[in-house]
Amino acid sequence: MKRLLPIVICLILGNIACAQQIDRPKLVVGIVIDQMRWDYLYRYYDRYDENGGFKRFLNNGFTCDNTFVPYAPTVTACGHACIYTGSVPAINGITGNIWYDNDLRKSVYCTEDDAVHTVGSKTEAGKQSPRNLLTTTIGDELKLATNFRAKVFGVAIKDRGSILPAGHTADGAYWFDYKVGKWVTSDYYMKALPSWAAGFDAPKMIDSYYKEGWKLLYPANTYLQSTEDDQPFESKVFGANATKFPYKLDEYVGNNYSAFLSTPFGNTLAADFAKQLVINEKLGTDSITDLLALSFSSPDYIGHAFGPNSVEVEDNYLRLDKTLGEFLDFLDEQIGKDQYTVFLSADHAVAHIPSFAAQKNIPSGYINFVSVIDSLNNVLRPKYRKEKTIVALTNYQVSIDQDVLNNNKINVDELKATIITALQKMPGVDRAFDIDRINQIALPHKMEEMFANGYNPHRSGQIQIVLRPQWLEGFTGGGTSHGLWNPYDSHIPLLWAGWGIKKGKSTREVYMTDISATLAALLHIQMPNGCIGKVIEEVIR
């Protein structure tokens, strides 16, 4: 009996230790679709596959039908940063894909970093890192909570769609170098590509897509949710004579690794690379929760070119649905069904093409910001004797030369008033205002909050431009864009499934900032250090 006592004690202590262990999923997978309107979930619902991705989420997971971006500008870098930080540009510093930096006095790309070098090719594509991001991500917090034993990776065709979600402490972030047809990273993460990534034969895959061409998945007469193919207001991304389906792409074989980005094949390539990462990096194979941030970039290229009412967008989402379903099947087999948590959202939505809207008698139009800057500088030049008093107009904000603003001989209020008056006379401009006086402007609270959340004094302009609904910055070659406060740009999908997730639906208004807060609660870890979101309690089982 005395000999058995130590064994019994060990068993009891072992059971106590197991009982006290925090229960977490093996893997968290974040899926961000670059440029997805919320209504695509239901617009194409009847056409989605029962075993595809969207119906799996909608019928078996939890749907947050009223999810919004809580800031402007609604663009890619800001959205990816917000989802994973739970923060807004005012705090995390990612105020656009590109912004004019008032301290550096130059335009800055969101992930540019001259201190690092490309790994995987000899181009400049890898001179990128997350250093411009001022806050932690949920991946960073997961690393901290597990004493850096968790593995965190980002994958996207776009660098910013991979780097910003992965965060500062990630094990790796990969993006696509279309100049050479390879997946690359930077030496911020690693000195050399792992063998599995270096051996991933993207050129061969892309050439096979080109030979196949982009044909409609179903008969053309079944695309009833789209405008008739071949519209003059669509961009001709595959050449002037390529105006409708089927798109022959074989001329690009072996000499072009960028044209496929504007096809659904870009989604397939990203999913295939992510599968190889999960397998080779052994994600979800031990007791420590790992995280994969996967972004699908091609919907953004397709949406910009053809617009939400196009056959191309409809076909892309029908194909993406199948790609998502196959990816979930892979996770079920590789990680185990209900052993991982997955969410799906978007970085922003998109407006209808103004020329299309005009055909339907919806007020709409374009504004040319290049001519706006030139016009304003012509007005200001005689008085302020500066070739360019206005140095940039990005993210719907006017940036004024810092030397002019700091000149105590210049009446800055008068200068701003001159610019605002000139802007408000331009077609399509609803109003313009001094951001420093936003609380004095007669704006609906929602708009005021979104503009304030998007403003960072070091990385934003001094004057905010608000366009009329359905007006966009001009696209001379056709197509559409996003970036505004309006619901067509800010209403995004948010779907949850898997470990720890309830089955259901909510129409309560929630925000992009709530995603990482909810993940933190689910994982029992600290939320990111700039997070202003709240837990969506209905989601968690």
C-alpha positions as a printed Julia matrix, in Angstrom:
541×3 Matrix{Float64}:
   0.0    0.0     0.0
   2.86   2.36    0.87
   4.37   1.69   -2.56
   1.1    2.54   -4.31
   0.63   5.83   -2.44
   3.15   7.9    -4.5
   1.58   6.58   -7.7
  -1.93   7.49   -6.55
  -0.76  10.96   -5.52
   0.88  11.49   -8.94
  -2.29  10.4   -10.72
  -4.4   12.75   -8.63
  -2.05  15.67   -9.23
  -1.95  14.82  -12.93
  -5.74  14.86  -13.13
  -5.86  18.17  -11.3
  -3.31  19.62  -13.75
  -5.36  18.39  -16.71
  -8.54  19.8   -15.21
  -6.88  23.18  -14.78
  -5.5   23.33  -18.33
  -7.1   26.07  -20.42
  -9.25  24.59  -23.17
  -8.38  26.07  -26.57
  -8.69  25.04  -30.21
  -5.71  23.51  -31.97
  -5.73  26.21  -34.63
  -7.36  29.56  -35.33
  -7.83  30.4   -39.01
  -8.75  33.91  -40.05
 -10.03  34.24  -43.61
 -10.26  37.75  -45.03
 -11.75  38.28  -48.47
 -10.32  41.41  -50.04
 -13.35  43.44  -51.19
 -16.47  41.52  -50.23
 -19.82  43.2   -49.81
 -22.01  41.67  -47.1
 -24.89  41.22  -49.54
 -22.88  38.76  -51.65
 -23.69  36.16  -48.98
 -27.37  36.31  -49.9
 -27.27  37.66  -53.44
 -25.7   34.42  -54.66
 -26.98  32.16  -51.87
 -29.15  29.97  -54.12
 -26.14  29.33  -56.35
 -23.63  28.43  -53.65
 -22.73  24.75  -53.29
 -24.23  22.89  -50.33
 -20.71  21.64  -49.58
 -19.08  24.97  -50.39
 -17.67  27.42  -47.93
 -20.36  30.06  -47.58
 -23.29  27.75  -46.81
 -21.11  25.8   -44.37
 -20.66  29.02  -42.4
 -24.21  30.28  -42.83
 -25.96  27.01  -41.98
 -23.63  25.53  -39.38
 -21.84  28.48  -37.8
 -22.67  31.92  -36.45
 -23.46  34.9   -38.68
 -23.11  38.55  -37.66
 -25.25  40.16  -40.34
 -24.73  43.78  -39.29
 -20.94  44.1   -39.14
 -19.39  47.43  -40.1
 -16.0   49.03  -40.58
 -15.87  51.74  -37.86
 -13.57  54.23  -39.63
 -12.76  55.83  -42.97
 -10.9   55.3   -45.27
 -12.2   51.81  -45.94
  -9.17  50.37  -47.75
  -7.16  47.14  -47.72
  -4.3   47.93  -45.32
  -6.58  49.56  -42.74
  -9.04  46.65  -42.86
  -6.48  43.91  -42.43
  -4.84  45.83  -39.59
  -8.15  46.52  -37.86
  -9.41  42.93  -37.94
  -6.32  41.57  -36.23
  -5.56  44.48  -33.87
  -9.11  45.39  -32.88
  -7.88  48.93  -33.33
  -8.46  51.81  -35.76
  -6.07  53.96  -37.84
  -6.11  56.68  -35.18
  -4.37  54.21  -32.85
  -2.64  51.55  -34.94
  -1.21  54.09  -37.41
  -2.25  52.3   -40.6
  -4.14  55.22  -42.14
  -4.21  53.91  -45.7
  -2.45  51.72  -48.21
  -0.33  54.82  -48.75
  -0.29  57.96  -46.65
   1.6   61.24  -46.53
   3.77  61.17  -43.42
   3.85  64.61  -41.8
   7.0   63.81  -39.82
   8.98  62.21  -42.66
   7.48  64.65  -45.19
   6.98  62.02  -47.85
   4.46  59.44  -49.01
   4.83  56.08  -47.28
   3.56  52.65  -48.3
   1.93  50.86  -45.38
   4.45  48.01  -45.03
   7.56  49.47  -46.68
  10.83  48.9   -44.84
  14.2   49.75  -46.39
  15.99  48.0   -43.52
  14.96  44.54  -44.74
  15.54  42.54  -47.91
  13.65  40.14  -50.13
  13.86  36.44  -49.37
  12.84  34.22  -52.26
  13.61  36.45  -55.25
  16.03  39.13  -56.4
  13.41  41.87  -56.76
  12.45  44.59  -54.28
   9.12  42.88  -53.5
  10.32  41.7   -50.1
  11.42  45.04  -48.68
   8.42  44.91  -46.39
   7.71  44.39  -42.69
   5.07  45.19  -40.03
   7.15  47.98  -38.43
   4.73  50.75  -39.49
   2.0   49.03  -37.45
   1.99  50.68  -34.02
   0.02  48.08  -32.04
   0.01  44.34  -31.42
  -2.22  41.86  -33.22
  -4.16  38.93  -31.81
  -1.33  36.75  -33.16
   1.21  38.75  -31.15
  -0.9   38.31  -28.03
  -1.2   34.58  -28.68
   2.59  34.39  -28.94
   2.97  36.31  -25.68
   0.34  34.2   -23.89
   2.12  30.96  -24.83
   5.63  32.27  -24.19
   6.16  32.27  -27.97
   5.4   28.57  -28.37
   2.38  29.25  -30.62
   3.07  29.41  -34.35
   1.65  32.37  -36.29
   1.71  32.82  -40.08
   0.2   35.1   -42.69
  -0.52  34.26  -46.36
  -1.85  36.54  -49.11
  -1.04  37.49  -52.66
  -0.82  41.11  -51.48
   2.03  41.89  -49.09
  -0.14  44.06  -46.85
  -2.8   41.32  -46.68
  -0.24  38.97  -45.16
   2.13  41.16  -43.15
  -0.31  43.29  -41.15
  -2.52  40.38  -39.96
   0.5   38.25  -38.98
   1.84  40.99  -36.7
   5.25  41.78  -35.24
   6.21  38.42  -33.72
   4.98  36.1   -36.48
   6.98  33.06  -37.52
   6.45  34.07  -41.12
   4.42  36.04  -43.63
   4.34  35.17  -47.31
   3.15  37.14  -50.33
   3.37  36.8   -54.1
   6.05  38.42  -56.25
   4.25  38.68  -59.59
   7.4   39.91  -61.35
   9.0   36.48  -61.06
   6.04  34.26  -60.18
   7.25  33.24  -56.73
   6.06  33.36  -53.14
   8.44  35.54  -51.14
   9.0   36.97  -47.69
  11.57  39.28  -46.09
  14.54  38.77  -43.8
  12.49  40.43  -41.07
  11.11  36.89  -40.61
  13.77  34.5   -41.92
  17.09  34.33  -43.76
  15.96  31.78  -46.34
  12.71  30.24  -47.52
  11.95  26.81  -46.07
  12.34  24.07  -48.65
   8.6   23.53  -49.01
   8.02  27.2   -49.88
  11.01  27.42  -52.18
   9.79  24.3   -53.97
   6.24  25.54  -54.47
   6.01  25.7   -58.28
   3.73  28.69  -58.77
   4.82  29.37  -62.41
   3.79  25.88  -63.49
   0.42  26.25  -61.76
  -0.17  29.69  -63.25
   0.69  28.5   -66.76
  -1.85  25.69  -66.37
  -4.47  28.29  -65.42
  -3.55  30.37  -68.45
  -3.88  27.39  -70.77
  -7.29  26.63  -69.3
  -8.46  30.26  -69.57
 -11.25  31.81  -67.54
 -14.52  30.26  -68.64
 -17.84  30.55  -66.88
 -18.46  27.87  -64.29
 -22.09  27.49  -65.38
 -24.11  28.3   -68.56
 -24.14  32.04  -69.3
 -27.94  32.26  -69.17
 -27.92  31.25  -65.49
 -26.09  34.4   -64.34
 -29.32  36.24  -63.56
 -27.83  38.31  -60.72
 -25.5   40.16  -63.1
 -25.66  42.75  -65.82
 -25.22  41.36  -69.33
 -21.57  40.67  -70.07
 -19.35  43.1   -72.02
 -20.1   46.57  -70.63
 -18.25  49.74  -71.71
 -17.71  50.89  -68.12
 -15.68  47.77  -67.21
 -11.86  47.76  -67.28
 -10.14  45.78  -70.02
  -7.62  44.03  -67.77
  -6.88  41.25  -70.27
  -6.39  43.52  -73.27
  -8.51  45.89  -75.34
 -10.14  43.07  -77.3
 -10.86  40.84  -74.29
 -14.25  42.22  -73.34
 -16.29  39.19  -72.31
 -16.28  35.48  -71.48
 -14.56  33.23  -72.26
 -11.23  34.92  -71.57
  -8.36  33.34  -73.45
  -5.18  33.71  -71.41
  -2.73  31.4   -73.17
  -0.76  34.37  -74.56
   0.48  34.96  -71.0
   2.03  31.49  -70.59
   5.62  31.8   -69.43
   5.81  35.58  -69.69
   3.26  37.14  -67.34
   2.6   36.31  -63.69
   0.25  39.19  -62.94
  -2.75  38.77  -65.26
  -3.99  35.76  -63.27
  -4.41  38.01  -60.2
  -7.61  39.34  -61.83
  -9.06  35.83  -62.09
 -10.4   33.34  -59.53
  -7.18  31.37  -59.98
  -5.45  33.78  -57.61
  -7.7   32.44  -54.85
  -6.79  28.87  -55.75
  -3.08  29.64  -55.65
  -3.34  31.26  -52.2
  -5.38  28.36  -50.8
  -2.94  25.77  -52.16
   0.02  27.61  -50.65
  -1.77  27.88  -47.3
  -2.44  24.12  -47.3
   1.24  23.43  -47.81
   2.1   25.8   -44.97
  -0.31  24.07  -42.57
   1.17  20.66  -43.43
   4.85  21.56  -43.46
   4.84  23.93  -40.48
   2.77  21.36  -38.56
   0.11  23.85  -37.49
  -2.44  22.52  -35.03
  -0.5   19.36  -34.23
   0.2   19.9   -30.52
  -1.47  21.31  -27.41
  -0.47  24.9   -28.21
  -2.95  26.88  -30.31
  -1.55  28.19  -33.6
  -2.89  30.92  -35.89
  -3.09  31.22  -39.68
  -4.15  34.52  -41.26
  -5.21  33.83  -44.86
  -6.35  36.61  -47.19
  -7.82  36.17  -50.67
  -6.69  39.16  -52.75
  -8.08  38.36  -56.21
 -11.7   39.42  -55.46
 -10.34  42.96  -55.05
  -8.63  42.96  -58.46
 -11.75  41.5   -60.09
 -14.14  43.82  -58.26
 -12.19  46.96  -59.13
 -12.11  46.03  -62.8
 -15.65  44.79  -63.37
 -17.84  46.08  -60.52
 -20.37  44.36  -58.21
 -23.02  43.81  -60.87
 -20.71  42.0   -63.29
 -20.77  38.4   -64.49
 -17.08  38.28  -63.55
 -17.76  39.02  -59.88
 -20.61  36.53  -59.72
 -18.48  33.79  -61.29
 -15.58  34.63  -58.98
 -17.74  34.18  -55.87
 -19.24  30.92  -57.13
 -15.72  29.62  -57.67
 -14.41  31.06  -54.39
 -17.24  29.27  -52.6
 -15.88  25.96  -53.89
 -12.3   26.94  -53.01
 -13.41  27.74  -49.45
 -15.31  24.46  -49.18
 -12.23  22.51  -50.28
 -10.09  24.43  -47.8
 -12.48  23.62  -44.94
 -12.47  19.97  -46.01
  -8.68  20.07  -45.85
  -8.74  21.55  -42.33
 -11.28  18.91  -41.21
  -8.95  16.18  -42.39
  -5.66  17.76  -41.34
  -6.61  19.31  -37.97
  -9.82  17.48  -37.13
 -13.42  18.56  -37.44
 -14.39  20.97  -34.66
 -10.76  21.09  -33.5
 -10.14  24.51  -35.05
 -11.89  27.88  -34.95
 -12.37  29.79  -38.19
 -13.82  33.18  -39.0
 -14.45  34.85  -42.35
 -14.69  38.58  -42.94
 -13.61  41.28  -45.39
 -11.29  44.27  -45.23
 -13.86  46.48  -46.98
 -16.71  46.29  -49.47
 -17.14  48.26  -52.72
 -19.36  50.74  -54.56
 -21.21  50.1   -57.79
 -19.56  51.56  -60.88
 -20.88  55.15  -61.14
 -21.52  54.78  -64.89
 -23.63  51.69  -64.18
 -25.49  53.51  -61.4
 -26.15  56.46  -63.72
 -27.75  54.1   -66.24
 -30.22  53.15  -63.51
 -30.93  56.81  -62.61
 -28.99  56.62  -59.35
 -27.12  59.91  -58.66
 -23.41  59.2   -59.15
 -20.19  60.47  -60.67
 -16.4   60.68  -60.68
 -13.98  63.27  -59.35
 -10.42  63.57  -60.62
  -8.15  64.21  -57.64
  -5.07  64.87  -59.77
  -6.8   67.84  -61.35
  -8.12  68.84  -57.93
  -4.58  69.18  -56.53
  -3.39  71.1   -59.59
  -6.37  73.41  -59.41
  -5.9   74.1   -55.7
  -2.18  74.74  -56.03
  -2.86  77.19  -58.87
  -5.22  79.08  -56.56
  -2.74  79.11  -53.67
   0.53  79.75  -55.56
   0.29  83.55  -55.96
  -0.4   84.19  -52.3
   1.81  81.61  -50.6
   4.61  81.61  -53.19
   5.01  77.88  -52.97
   5.02  75.63  -56.04
   3.01  73.03  -54.14
   1.25  74.22  -51.02
  -0.74  70.99  -51.17
   1.7   68.09  -51.24
  -0.75  65.18  -51.38
  -4.38  64.19  -51.61
  -4.65  60.63  -50.33
  -7.37  58.75  -48.49
  -9.75  61.63  -49.25
  -7.59  63.96  -47.18
  -5.62  67.04  -48.21
  -2.05  67.25  -46.89
  -0.57  70.74  -46.65
   3.18  71.4   -46.83
   4.52  71.35  -43.26
   6.78  74.37  -43.89
   3.7   76.38  -44.76
   1.81  75.17  -41.7
   4.78  75.97  -39.42
   5.37  79.45  -40.87
   4.24  81.86  -38.16
   3.77  84.58  -40.78
   0.97  82.62  -42.44
  -2.6   82.57  -41.18
  -3.2   78.81  -41.25
  -6.93  79.13  -40.57
  -7.27  81.42  -43.56
  -5.3   78.99  -45.74
  -7.48  76.07  -44.74
 -10.63  78.12  -45.3
  -9.44  78.98  -48.82
  -8.86  75.3   -49.62
 -12.2   74.23  -48.11
 -14.11  76.88  -50.06
 -12.48  75.8   -53.32
 -13.16  72.11  -52.63
 -16.81  72.63  -51.81
 -17.38  74.22  -55.22
 -16.25  71.06  -57.01
 -18.81  68.63  -58.47
 -19.33  65.59  -56.27
 -17.89  67.13  -53.09
 -20.55  67.12  -50.4
 -18.42  68.95  -47.86
 -14.86  69.52  -46.73
 -13.68  70.45  -43.25
 -10.67  71.03  -41.03
 -10.17  67.72  -39.2
  -8.92  69.56  -36.11
 -12.42  71.04  -35.84
 -14.4   67.9   -36.55
 -16.42  68.28  -33.34
 -17.63  71.68  -34.6
 -18.95  70.34  -37.91
 -22.61  69.45  -38.34
 -22.14  65.76  -39.14
 -24.21  62.7   -38.21
 -22.56  61.02  -35.24
 -21.69  57.87  -37.23
 -19.8   59.87  -39.85
 -18.01  61.99  -37.24
 -16.89  58.89  -35.36
 -15.64  57.16  -38.52
 -13.57  60.15  -39.63
 -12.15  60.64  -36.12
 -11.24  56.93  -35.93
  -9.42  57.23  -39.25
  -7.36  60.26  -38.29
  -3.78  60.07  -37.03
  -2.02  63.46  -36.73
   1.3   62.07  -37.93
  -0.08  60.14  -40.9
  -3.2   61.97  -42.05
  -4.03  65.12  -43.96
  -5.4   68.29  -42.44
  -8.61  68.59  -44.46
 -11.18  65.83  -44.91
 -13.16  65.55  -48.14
 -16.6   63.94  -48.06
 -18.02  62.95  -51.43
 -21.69  62.61  -52.26
 -23.03  59.04  -52.17
 -22.0   56.95  -55.16
 -19.3   59.43  -56.23
 -15.78  58.09  -56.57
 -12.28  59.15  -57.33
 -12.08  58.99  -61.13
 -11.18  55.79  -63.0
 -10.52  56.78  -66.6
 -10.18  53.16  -67.72
 -13.47  52.06  -66.17
 -14.21  50.12  -63.01
 -14.94  51.11  -59.44
 -13.39  51.56  -56.01
 -13.97  51.92  -52.27
 -12.66  53.94  -49.35
 -15.65  55.97  -48.16
 -17.8   55.89  -45.04
 -20.94  54.76  -46.88
 -22.56  51.36  -46.19
 -21.64  50.08  -49.65
 -17.98  50.35  -48.57
 -18.29  49.63  -44.85
 -20.89  46.83  -44.48
 -18.91  43.58  -44.44
 -19.58  39.88  -43.75
 -18.58  38.25  -40.47
 -19.0   34.5   -40.16
 -17.76  32.12  -37.47
 -17.52  28.34  -37.27
 -15.8   25.47  -35.52
 -14.44  25.0   -32.02
 -16.15  27.09  -29.34
 -18.63  28.72  -31.73
 -22.4   28.65  -31.35
 -24.78  28.06  -34.21
 -26.96  31.07  -34.92
 -27.38  34.54  -36.31
 -27.48  38.09  -34.98
 -28.58  41.36  -36.56
 -27.14  43.42  -33.71
 -24.71  46.03  -35.03
 -21.12  45.0   -34.37
 -17.81  46.22  -35.74
 -14.62  45.01  -37.32
 -12.82  45.96  -34.08
 -14.85  43.32  -32.22
 -13.26  40.38  -34.03
  -9.96  40.27  -32.14
 -11.69  41.06  -28.83
 -13.95  38.04  -29.37
 -10.99  35.83  -30.29
  -9.13  36.97  -27.18
 -12.1   36.0   -25.01
 -12.43  32.66  -26.77
  -8.73  31.89  -26.27
  -8.53  33.34  -22.74
  -5.68  35.68  -23.68
  -5.13  39.42  -23.48
  -6.64  41.44  -26.31
  -4.24  43.45  -28.54
  -2.76  46.53  -26.88
  -4.68  49.05  -28.99
  -7.97  47.14  -29.11
 -11.15  49.18  -28.66
 -13.53  46.36  -29.64
 -16.03  44.49  -27.51
 -16.65  40.76  -27.24
 -19.51  39.51  -29.41
 -20.9   37.32  -26.65
 -23.55  35.64  -28.81
 -20.83  33.94  -30.87
 -19.07  32.02  -28.09
 -20.47  28.7   -26.95
